[in-house]
Short mmCIF file of C-alpha atoms in Angstrom, two decimals:
data_model
loop_
_atom_site.label_atom_id
_atom_site.label_comp_id
_atom_site.label_asym_id
_atom_site.label_seq_id
_atom_site.Cartn_x
_atom_site.Cartn_y
_atom_site.Cartn_z
CA MET L 1 -125.94 -10.15 255.74
CA ARG L 2 -127.64 -10.49 259.13
CA GLU L 3 -131.03 -11.07 257.45
CA THR L 4 -129.51 -13.94 255.45
CA LEU L 5 -128.04 -15.49 258.57
CA LEU L 6 -131.41 -15.41 260.35
CA SER L 7 -133.48 -16.64 257.39
CA THR L 8 -134.20 -20.14 256.14
CA PRO L 9 -134.33 -21.19 252.47
CA GLU L 10 -137.68 -21.25 250.72
CA GLY L 11 -139.67 -24.36 251.53
CA VAL L 12 -138.23 -25.03 255.00
CA ARG L 13 -138.92 -23.53 258.40
CA ASP L 14 -138.06 -23.68 262.09
CA ILE L 15 -140.41 -25.42 264.52
CA TYR L 16 -140.00 -24.53 268.18
CA GLY L 17 -141.78 -23.96 271.47
CA ASN L 18 -145.31 -25.27 271.95
CA GLU L 19 -145.69 -26.21 268.30
CA CYS L 20 -142.60 -28.41 268.44
CA GLU L 21 -143.79 -30.03 271.66
CA LYS L 22 -147.22 -30.75 270.16
CA LYS L 23 -145.62 -32.20 267.05
CA HIS L 24 -143.62 -34.67 269.12
CA LEU L 25 -146.72 -35.57 271.13
CA ILE L 26 -148.60 -36.32 267.92
CA ILE L 27 -145.72 -38.42 266.64
CA ASP L 28 -145.57 -40.36 269.92
CA ARG L 29 -149.31 -41.11 269.81
CA ILE L 30 -149.14 -42.33 266.22
CA GLU L 31 -146.05 -44.43 266.95
CA ASN L 32 -147.85 -46.07 269.87
CA VAL L 33 -150.66 -47.20 267.54
CA LEU L 34 -148.19 -48.47 264.94
CA HIS L 35 -146.50 -50.58 267.63
CA LEU L 36 -149.87 -51.90 268.85
CA TYR L 37 -150.37 -53.35 265.35
CA GLY L 38 -147.10 -55.27 265.66
CA ASN L 39 -144.91 -52.96 263.59
CA LYS L 40 -141.19 -52.91 264.35
CA ASP L 41 -139.15 -49.73 263.98
CA ILE L 42 -136.78 -49.24 261.07
CA GLU L 43 -134.49 -46.31 260.26
CA THR L 44 -133.10 -45.68 256.79
CA PRO L 45 -130.47 -43.11 255.69
CA THR L 46 -131.50 -39.53 255.03
CA PHE L 47 -129.72 -39.74 251.67
CA GLU L 48 -129.18 -42.69 249.34
CA TYR L 49 -128.09 -43.46 245.80
CA PHE L 50 -130.26 -41.88 243.14
CA GLY L 51 -131.14 -45.28 241.71
CA ILE L 52 -133.15 -46.15 244.82
CA PHE L 53 -135.67 -43.44 243.96
CA ASN L 54 -135.58 -43.17 240.16
CA ALA L 55 -138.68 -43.18 238.01
CA ASP L 56 -138.99 -46.98 237.94
CA LYS L 57 -139.41 -47.00 241.71
CA GLY L 58 -142.39 -44.62 241.64
CA SER L 59 -140.92 -41.84 243.75
CA ALA L 60 -140.81 -38.11 243.03
CA PRO L 61 -139.78 -36.89 239.56
CA SER L 62 -136.04 -36.41 239.16
CA ASN L 63 -136.32 -32.61 238.95
CA GLU L 64 -138.03 -32.54 242.36
CA MET L 65 -135.22 -34.39 244.14
CA TYR L 66 -132.39 -32.71 246.01
CA LYS L 67 -129.32 -34.26 244.33
CA PHE L 68 -125.62 -33.99 245.11
CA PHE L 69 -122.42 -36.00 244.57
CA ASP L 70 -120.07 -37.91 246.84
CA ARG L 71 -116.28 -37.94 246.45
CA ASN L 72 -116.54 -40.82 243.96
CA ASN L 73 -118.95 -38.83 241.81
CA ASN L 74 -121.94 -41.04 242.66
CA THR L 75 -125.28 -39.22 242.48
CA LEU L 76 -126.97 -39.10 245.88
CA VAL L 77 -130.39 -37.74 246.80
CA LEU L 78 -132.14 -36.67 249.98
CA ARG L 79 -134.97 -39.17 250.30
CA PRO L 80 -138.20 -37.91 248.70
CA ASP L 81 -140.07 -41.00 249.89
CA PHE L 82 -139.61 -43.75 252.49
CA THR L 83 -141.13 -46.76 250.75
CA PRO L 84 -138.33 -47.47 248.22
CA SER L 85 -135.76 -47.27 251.04
CA ILE L 86 -137.70 -49.78 253.10
CA ALA L 87 -138.19 -52.01 250.07
CA ARG L 88 -134.41 -52.01 249.63
CA CYS L 89 -133.92 -52.92 253.30
CA VAL L 90 -136.43 -55.77 253.20
CA ALA L 91 -134.84 -57.24 250.07
CA LYS L 92 -131.43 -56.98 251.73
CA TYR L 93 -132.18 -58.18 255.27
CA PHE L 94 -135.21 -60.46 254.78
CA PRO L 95 -134.53 -62.08 251.38
CA ASP L 96 -135.95 -65.50 252.33
CA GLU L 97 -138.74 -64.50 254.74
CA GLU L 98 -142.15 -65.53 253.41
CA LEU L 99 -144.35 -64.73 256.39
CA PRO L 100 -145.62 -61.16 257.07
CA ILE L 101 -143.09 -58.44 257.94
CA ARG L 102 -144.44 -55.32 259.64
CA LEU L 103 -142.21 -52.25 259.73
CA CYS L 104 -142.83 -48.64 260.78
CA TYR L 105 -140.79 -45.49 260.32
CA LYS L 106 -140.64 -41.78 261.03
CA GLY L 107 -138.50 -39.00 259.64
CA ASN L 108 -138.30 -36.17 257.14
CA THR L 109 -138.60 -36.32 253.37
CA PHE L 110 -137.37 -33.74 250.87
CA ALA L 111 -138.98 -32.72 247.59
CA SER L 112 -138.57 -29.44 245.71
CA THR L 113 -141.88 -28.88 243.97
CA GLU L 114 -142.31 -26.08 241.44
CA GLN L 115 -141.97 -22.89 243.53
CA HIS L 116 -143.12 -25.23 246.31
CA LYS L 117 -146.75 -24.36 245.42
CA GLY L 118 -147.20 -23.23 249.00
CA LYS L 119 -145.93 -26.58 250.29
CA LEU L 120 -142.96 -27.31 252.46
CA ALA L 121 -139.94 -28.87 250.79
CA GLU L 122 -139.05 -30.71 254.01
CA THR L 123 -141.91 -32.61 255.61
CA THR L 124 -142.25 -35.13 258.43
CA GLN L 125 -143.82 -38.51 257.73
CA LEU L 126 -144.80 -41.52 259.79
CA GLY L 127 -145.99 -44.74 258.29
CA SER L 128 -145.88 -48.50 258.06
CA GLU L 129 -145.28 -51.20 255.48
CA LEU L 130 -146.81 -54.69 255.58
CA ILE L 131 -144.74 -57.07 253.45
CA ASN L 132 -145.50 -60.64 252.29
CA ASP L 133 -149.28 -60.47 252.61
CA ASP L 134 -151.41 -60.13 249.48
CA SER L 135 -154.80 -60.64 251.15
CA SER L 136 -157.76 -58.31 251.36
CA ALA L 137 -157.45 -58.78 255.13
CA ALA L 138 -154.03 -57.07 254.95
CA ASP L 139 -155.62 -54.20 253.01
CA ALA L 140 -158.29 -53.81 255.69
CA GLU L 141 -155.76 -54.08 258.54
CA THR L 142 -153.67 -51.30 257.01
CA ILE L 143 -156.65 -48.98 256.61
CA ALA L 144 -157.85 -49.77 260.15
CA CYS L 145 -154.39 -48.88 261.42
CA VAL L 146 -154.61 -45.53 259.61
CA ILE L 147 -157.96 -44.81 261.25
CA ASP L 148 -156.64 -45.68 264.70
CA CYS L 149 -153.59 -43.47 264.14
CA LEU L 150 -155.74 -40.48 263.21
CA LYS L 151 -158.13 -41.06 266.11
CA ALA L 152 -155.18 -41.17 268.51
CA THR L 153 -154.25 -37.61 267.54
CA GLY L 154 -157.69 -36.32 268.54
CA LEU L 155 -159.27 -36.19 265.09
CA THR L 156 -162.88 -37.34 264.97
CA ASP L 157 -164.16 -35.97 261.67
CA PHE L 158 -162.23 -37.45 258.75
CA GLN L 159 -162.73 -39.75 255.78
CA ILE L 160 -160.58 -42.42 254.17
CA GLU L 161 -161.32 -42.56 250.44
CA ILE L 162 -160.52 -45.94 248.89
CA GLY L 163 -159.93 -46.74 245.23
CA GLU L 164 -158.63 -49.64 243.16
CA VAL L 165 -156.26 -48.99 240.27
CA ASP L 166 -157.13 -52.35 238.72
CA TYR L 167 -160.67 -51.08 238.16
CA PHE L 168 -159.37 -48.25 236.00
CA LYS L 169 -156.88 -50.53 234.27
CA GLY L 170 -159.66 -53.00 233.52
CA ILE L 171 -161.83 -50.26 231.98
CA ILE L 172 -158.87 -49.08 229.87
CA GLU L 173 -158.05 -52.61 228.69
CA ASP L 174 -161.70 -53.11 227.75
CA ALA L 175 -161.57 -49.93 225.66
CA ASN L 176 -158.51 -51.22 223.76
CA LEU L 177 -156.84 -47.79 223.65
CA ASP L 178 -153.31 -47.02 222.52
CA GLU L 179 -150.74 -45.96 225.10
CA LYS L 180 -150.81 -42.27 224.17
CA THR L 181 -154.60 -42.08 224.54
CA GLU L 182 -154.49 -44.04 227.79
CA ASN L 183 -151.90 -41.67 229.24
CA LYS L 184 -153.96 -38.63 228.24
CA ILE L 185 -157.09 -40.02 229.89
CA ARG L 186 -155.08 -40.92 232.96
CA ASP L 187 -153.71 -37.36 233.19
CA TYR L 188 -157.22 -35.87 233.11
CA ILE L 189 -158.39 -38.26 235.83
CA GLN L 190 -155.28 -37.70 237.94
CA ILE L 191 -156.05 -33.98 238.26
CA LYS L 192 -159.82 -34.58 238.48
CA ASN L 193 -160.47 -32.55 235.30
CA PHE L 194 -163.58 -34.44 234.28
CA PHE L 195 -164.83 -31.66 231.99
CA GLY L 196 -161.61 -31.90 230.02
CA LEU L 197 -161.90 -35.69 230.09
CA SER L 198 -165.42 -35.62 228.66
CA GLU L 199 -164.38 -33.25 225.87
CA TYR L 200 -161.34 -35.36 225.00
CA ILE L 201 -163.30 -38.64 224.99
CA SER L 202 -166.00 -37.16 222.77
CA GLU L 203 -163.42 -36.70 220.02
CA LEU L 204 -162.08 -40.27 220.16
CA ASP L 205 -162.99 -42.82 217.51
CA ILE L 206 -164.31 -45.44 219.94
CA ALA L 207 -167.68 -47.07 220.62
CA GLU L 208 -170.29 -45.01 222.43
CA ASP L 209 -170.62 -47.52 225.27
CA VAL L 210 -166.85 -47.29 225.86
CA LYS L 211 -167.10 -43.48 225.98
CA LYS L 212 -169.92 -43.79 228.47
CA ASN L 213 -167.89 -46.13 230.69
CA LEU L 214 -164.88 -43.81 230.68
CA ASN L 215 -167.02 -40.75 231.44
CA SER L 216 -168.72 -42.59 234.28
CA LEU L 217 -165.47 -42.47 236.26
CA SER L 218 -166.37 -38.88 237.18
CA SER L 219 -169.28 -40.13 239.30
CA MET L 220 -167.73 -43.25 240.79
CA PHE L 221 -167.50 -42.09 244.37
CA GLY L 222 -169.58 -42.55 247.51
CA GLY L 223 -170.69 -45.50 249.61
CA LEU L 224 -171.38 -49.13 248.79
CA ASP L 225 -173.86 -48.10 246.08
CA CYS L 226 -170.85 -46.77 244.18
CA LEU L 227 -169.50 -50.32 243.89
CA GLU L 228 -172.86 -51.62 242.66
CA LYS L 229 -172.97 -48.88 240.06
CA ALA L 230 -169.40 -49.59 238.95
CA GLU L 231 -170.13 -53.28 238.58
CA LYS L 232 -172.97 -52.66 236.14
CA ILE L 233 -171.03 -50.67 233.57
CA THR L 234 -168.22 -53.13 232.79
CA LYS L 235 -167.65 -56.72 231.79
CA SER L 236 -163.92 -56.51 232.35
CA GLU L 237 -162.84 -59.41 234.56
CA ARG L 238 -160.00 -57.31 235.98
CA ALA L 239 -162.35 -54.47 236.90
CA LEU L 240 -164.92 -56.81 238.43
CA GLU L 241 -162.25 -58.53 240.52
CA ALA L 242 -161.18 -55.11 241.79
CA ILE L 243 -164.73 -54.36 242.91
CA ASP L 244 -164.97 -57.73 244.64
CA ARG L 245 -161.72 -56.95 246.44
CA LEU L 246 -163.10 -53.63 247.69
CA ARG L 247 -166.20 -55.38 249.02
CA LYS L 248 -164.03 -57.78 251.02
CA VAL L 249 -162.00 -54.88 252.43
CA TYR L 250 -165.16 -53.02 253.37
CA LYS L 251 -166.64 -56.10 255.07
CA ALA L 252 -163.51 -56.53 257.19
CA LEU L 253 -163.60 -52.85 258.15
CA THR L 254 -167.18 -53.27 259.38
CA TYR L 255 -165.83 -55.79 261.89
CA TYR L 256 -163.69 -52.95 263.24
CA GLU L 257 -166.89 -50.81 263.17
CA TYR L 258 -165.07 -48.28 260.99
CA GLN L 259 -167.52 -48.10 258.10
CA ASN L 260 -168.44 -44.49 258.94
CA TYR L 261 -164.88 -43.41 258.17
CA ILE L 262 -164.90 -45.08 254.75
CA SER L 263 -165.95 -43.95 251.27
CA PHE L 264 -164.97 -45.06 247.76
CA ASP L 265 -163.50 -43.19 244.81
CA LEU L 266 -162.88 -45.36 241.77
CA SER L 267 -161.30 -42.46 239.89
CA MET L 268 -158.43 -42.49 242.40
CA ILE L 269 -155.35 -43.64 240.46
CA ASN L 270 -152.54 -41.86 242.31
CA GLY L 271 -149.20 -43.40 241.39
CA TYR L 272 -150.76 -45.37 238.54
CA ASP L 273 -147.53 -47.21 237.67
CA TYR L 274 -146.50 -47.58 241.31
CA TYR L 275 -149.63 -49.02 242.88
CA THR L 276 -151.11 -52.38 241.89
CA GLY L 277 -154.42 -52.62 243.73
CA VAL L 278 -156.12 -50.87 246.62
CA VAL L 279 -155.16 -47.20 247.07
CA PHE L 280 -156.44 -44.73 249.65
CA SER L 281 -156.15 -41.16 250.90
CA GLY L 282 -157.31 -39.53 254.12
CA TYR L 283 -158.93 -36.09 254.33
CA THR L 284 -160.21 -33.81 257.07
CA TYR L 285 -161.07 -30.14 257.60
CA GLY L 286 -158.40 -27.48 257.87
CA THR L 287 -156.18 -28.45 254.93
CA GLY L 288 -156.69 -28.98 251.23
CA ASN L 289 -154.07 -31.72 251.17
CA ALA L 290 -154.44 -35.37 252.04
CA ILE L 291 -153.15 -36.05 255.55
CA VAL L 292 -152.43 -39.68 254.69
CA LYS L 293 -151.80 -41.63 251.48
CA GLY L 294 -151.18 -45.29 250.86
CA GLY L 295 -151.88 -48.38 248.86
CA ARG L 296 -150.72 -51.74 247.58
CA TYR L 297 -147.49 -51.97 245.57
CA ASN L 298 -146.88 -55.62 244.76
CA ASN L 299 -144.17 -55.05 242.14
CA LEU L 300 -141.79 -52.66 243.92
CA LEU L 301 -139.72 -55.14 245.93
CA SER L 302 -139.01 -57.24 242.84
CA GLN L 303 -136.94 -54.30 241.55
CA PHE L 304 -134.62 -54.91 244.51
CA GLY L 305 -134.54 -58.68 244.05
CA LYS L 306 -137.35 -59.92 246.29
CA ASP L 307 -140.74 -60.89 244.89
CA ALA L 308 -143.09 -59.90 247.72
CA PRO L 309 -146.56 -58.30 247.82
CA SER L 310 -146.74 -55.18 249.99
CA ILE L 311 -149.05 -52.48 251.25
CA GLY L 312 -148.32 -49.36 253.29
CA PHE L 313 -149.16 -45.75 254.11
CA SER L 314 -147.60 -42.44 255.11
CA ILE L 315 -149.12 -39.84 257.44
CA TYR L 316 -148.13 -36.25 256.62
CA VAL L 317 -147.56 -34.80 260.07
CA ASP L 318 -147.29 -31.12 259.06
CA ASP L 319 -150.67 -31.18 257.26
CA LEU L 320 -152.16 -33.14 260.14
CA MET L 321 -150.99 -30.49 262.61
CA ASN L 322 -152.57 -27.74 260.50
CA SER L 323 -155.86 -29.62 260.62
CA LEU L 324 -155.73 -30.10 264.38
CA SER L 325 -154.96 -26.42 264.89
CA ARG L 326 -157.73 -25.15 262.61
CA GLN L 327 -160.24 -27.55 264.15
CA LYS L 328 -159.15 -26.26 267.59
CA ILE L 329 -158.31 -29.77 268.77
CA THR L 330 -156.14 -29.54 271.87
CA VAL L 331 -152.95 -31.57 271.96
CA LYS L 332 -151.98 -31.60 275.61
CA ASN L 333 -149.07 -33.29 277.30
CA ASP L 334 -150.22 -35.44 280.23
CA VAL L 335 -146.79 -35.29 281.84
CA LYS L 336 -146.70 -33.26 285.05
CA ASP L 337 -144.46 -30.21 284.96
CA CYS L 338 -143.61 -27.19 287.06
CA LEU L 339 -141.53 -24.04 287.23
CA ILE L 340 -139.52 -23.41 290.42
CA VAL L 341 -138.61 -19.76 291.06
CA TYR L 342 -136.12 -19.04 293.83
CA THR L 343 -133.62 -16.48 295.10
CA ILE L 344 -129.93 -17.21 295.57
CA GLU L 345 -130.49 -17.43 299.32
CA HIS L 346 -132.83 -20.39 298.87
CA GLN L 347 -130.88 -22.19 296.14
CA GLU L 348 -130.23 -25.35 298.16
CA SER L 349 -133.91 -25.83 298.99
CA ALA L 350 -134.89 -25.19 295.34
CA LEU L 351 -132.40 -27.70 293.94
CA ARG L 352 -133.42 -30.36 296.45
CA LEU L 353 -137.08 -29.76 295.60
CA ALA L 354 -136.37 -30.06 291.87
CA LYS L 355 -134.42 -33.28 292.41
CA ARG L 356 -137.25 -34.80 294.46
CA LEU L 357 -139.89 -33.85 291.87
CA ARG L 358 -137.82 -35.19 288.96
CA GLU L 359 -137.46 -38.50 290.77
CA GLN L 360 -141.27 -38.61 290.78
CA GLY L 361 -141.34 -38.02 287.01
CA VAL L 362 -142.27 -34.33 287.21
CA ILE L 363 -140.61 -32.07 284.64
CA SER L 364 -139.03 -29.33 286.75
CA GLN L 365 -137.61 -26.08 285.38
CA LEU L 366 -135.50 -23.89 287.65
CA ILE L 367 -135.22 -20.11 287.38
CA ARG L 368 -133.18 -18.05 289.78
CA LYS L 369 -135.23 -14.97 290.51
CA SER L 370 -133.94 -11.60 289.37
CA LYS L 371 -134.66 -8.32 291.12
CA ARG L 372 -135.63 -6.95 287.70
CA HIS L 373 -138.71 -9.21 287.50
CA GLU L 374 -141.85 -9.45 289.61
CA ASP L 375 -143.72 -12.66 290.48
CA ASP L 376 -146.39 -11.88 287.89
CA GLU L 377 -143.80 -11.93 285.10
CA TYR L 378 -142.81 -15.48 286.00
CA MET L 379 -146.47 -16.48 285.94
CA VAL L 380 -146.83 -15.03 282.42
CA TYR L 381 -143.69 -16.95 281.48
CA SER L 382 -145.22 -20.19 282.83
CA ASP L 383 -148.37 -19.55 280.77
CA THR L 384 -146.30 -18.99 277.63
CA TYR L 385 -144.66 -22.38 277.98
CA ASP L 386 -147.73 -24.25 279.25
CA VAL L 387 -146.27 -25.04 282.66
CA GLY L 388 -148.72 -26.89 284.89
CA ARG L 389 -147.68 -25.28 288.17
CA ILE L 390 -145.36 -22.58 289.39
CA TYR L 391 -143.56 -22.89 292.73
CA ILE L 392 -142.16 -19.66 294.19
CA LEU L 393 -139.92 -20.22 297.19
CA GLN L 394 -140.84 -17.85 299.99
CA ASP L 395 -138.04 -19.03 302.30
CA GLU L 396 -136.09 -22.24 302.88
CA LYS L 397 -139.13 -24.10 304.20
CA THR L 398 -142.13 -22.53 302.47
CA VAL L 399 -143.25 -22.41 298.85
CA ARG L 400 -146.09 -20.54 297.12
CA ILE L 401 -147.99 -22.84 294.73
CA ILE L 402 -149.94 -21.42 291.77
CA SER L 403 -151.77 -23.70 289.32
CA ALA L 404 -151.93 -23.01 285.60
CA ASP L 405 -155.63 -22.04 285.75
CA ARG L 406 -155.04 -19.95 288.93
CA SER L 407 -157.57 -22.08 290.83
CA VAL L 408 -154.85 -22.84 293.37
CA ASP L 409 -152.75 -20.12 295.03
CA GLU L 410 -151.52 -21.18 298.42
CA GLU L 411 -148.45 -21.55 300.63
CA ARG L 412 -147.23 -24.94 301.85
CA ALA L 413 -144.25 -26.46 303.61
CA ILE L 414 -141.65 -27.75 301.15
CA GLU L 415 -141.06 -30.97 303.10
CA THR L 416 -144.73 -32.03 302.73
CA LEU L 417 -144.98 -30.99 299.08
CA GLU L 418 -146.31 -33.46 296.49
CA TYR L 419 -147.26 -32.48 292.95
#
């Protein structure tokens, strides 16, 4: 019974101590970048009606959602995704706005994948949505914002892979395939099983040049030369327009001087029915999962009654934190903090000191000293919780100051003390 009380369900976990502090620091840094791009905060409910997230909206499959019922027997779900919720809000609160709307969010999403596949069922996401702008400039702005967000966390070595679902759709239309065959090809590409794709295509009764074009998707990744290569293998107007769009996005990103963070992958078709144009994912060392995903979804808001082009992204904070940890990137709080250790005899001096330091913006923890613990134990404690300095009151007028790196260990008068 006690083990059950102390355990958490599969797929969720506690976050505390230094890890929790670092997580909030990362979130704060990302939020600051989102605000610098003009995004305004929005909060949506943790649970909503099932219809907000059903299959037509492009969210998680129904069997991956956490569903329950209210007293009126309506089906509710914990949100598996933020974008449909924000689309609902925009349609409700900005029905007549035609100029750009920039919104950003943070919070947890919930999805029960098959045995979780080693993934958390509850994850933290931050992201933004740019509504009412269908330009390639909006695509580039969104990707530049992603790059700035990741740089703000301390990451330096990462790549944003960009695709265009209209390129794939154009190739498929050119091949004139039936829906069943199209879906099968899409499934192979979705999981990057290009050997299976090649074998399946070889058995189709279609022209050899069409087979060649479909098989070429396995090699459509890399730099600008990838776009030149893709352009040569198709006459599809839709596919060629998609390539032209990617060139415009890339050109705009060079103005930001972000070309080194960019690569292309024309086999990227994540959320095939959900996305309508540019799609992208961000990768770095330390995790096999994408740390950011996004793209253009021009048809979603129309399902809520507002016809508005949109593009957005979500940063997966838990995967990002794993990457930072494994790359040994330090996430350090710049806020000054200290630990004040005192005996009951010197309580008044300790409390006055703490009050004065807090007024200066210094985080000040107070511990009344116990006879059971030596000074060294309090110093170990301060190390455990990353305290910048430890102040040990010697008497009512004098304090011993020890810095976190032990480079400072001296006594000073309390009345002259400044952090």
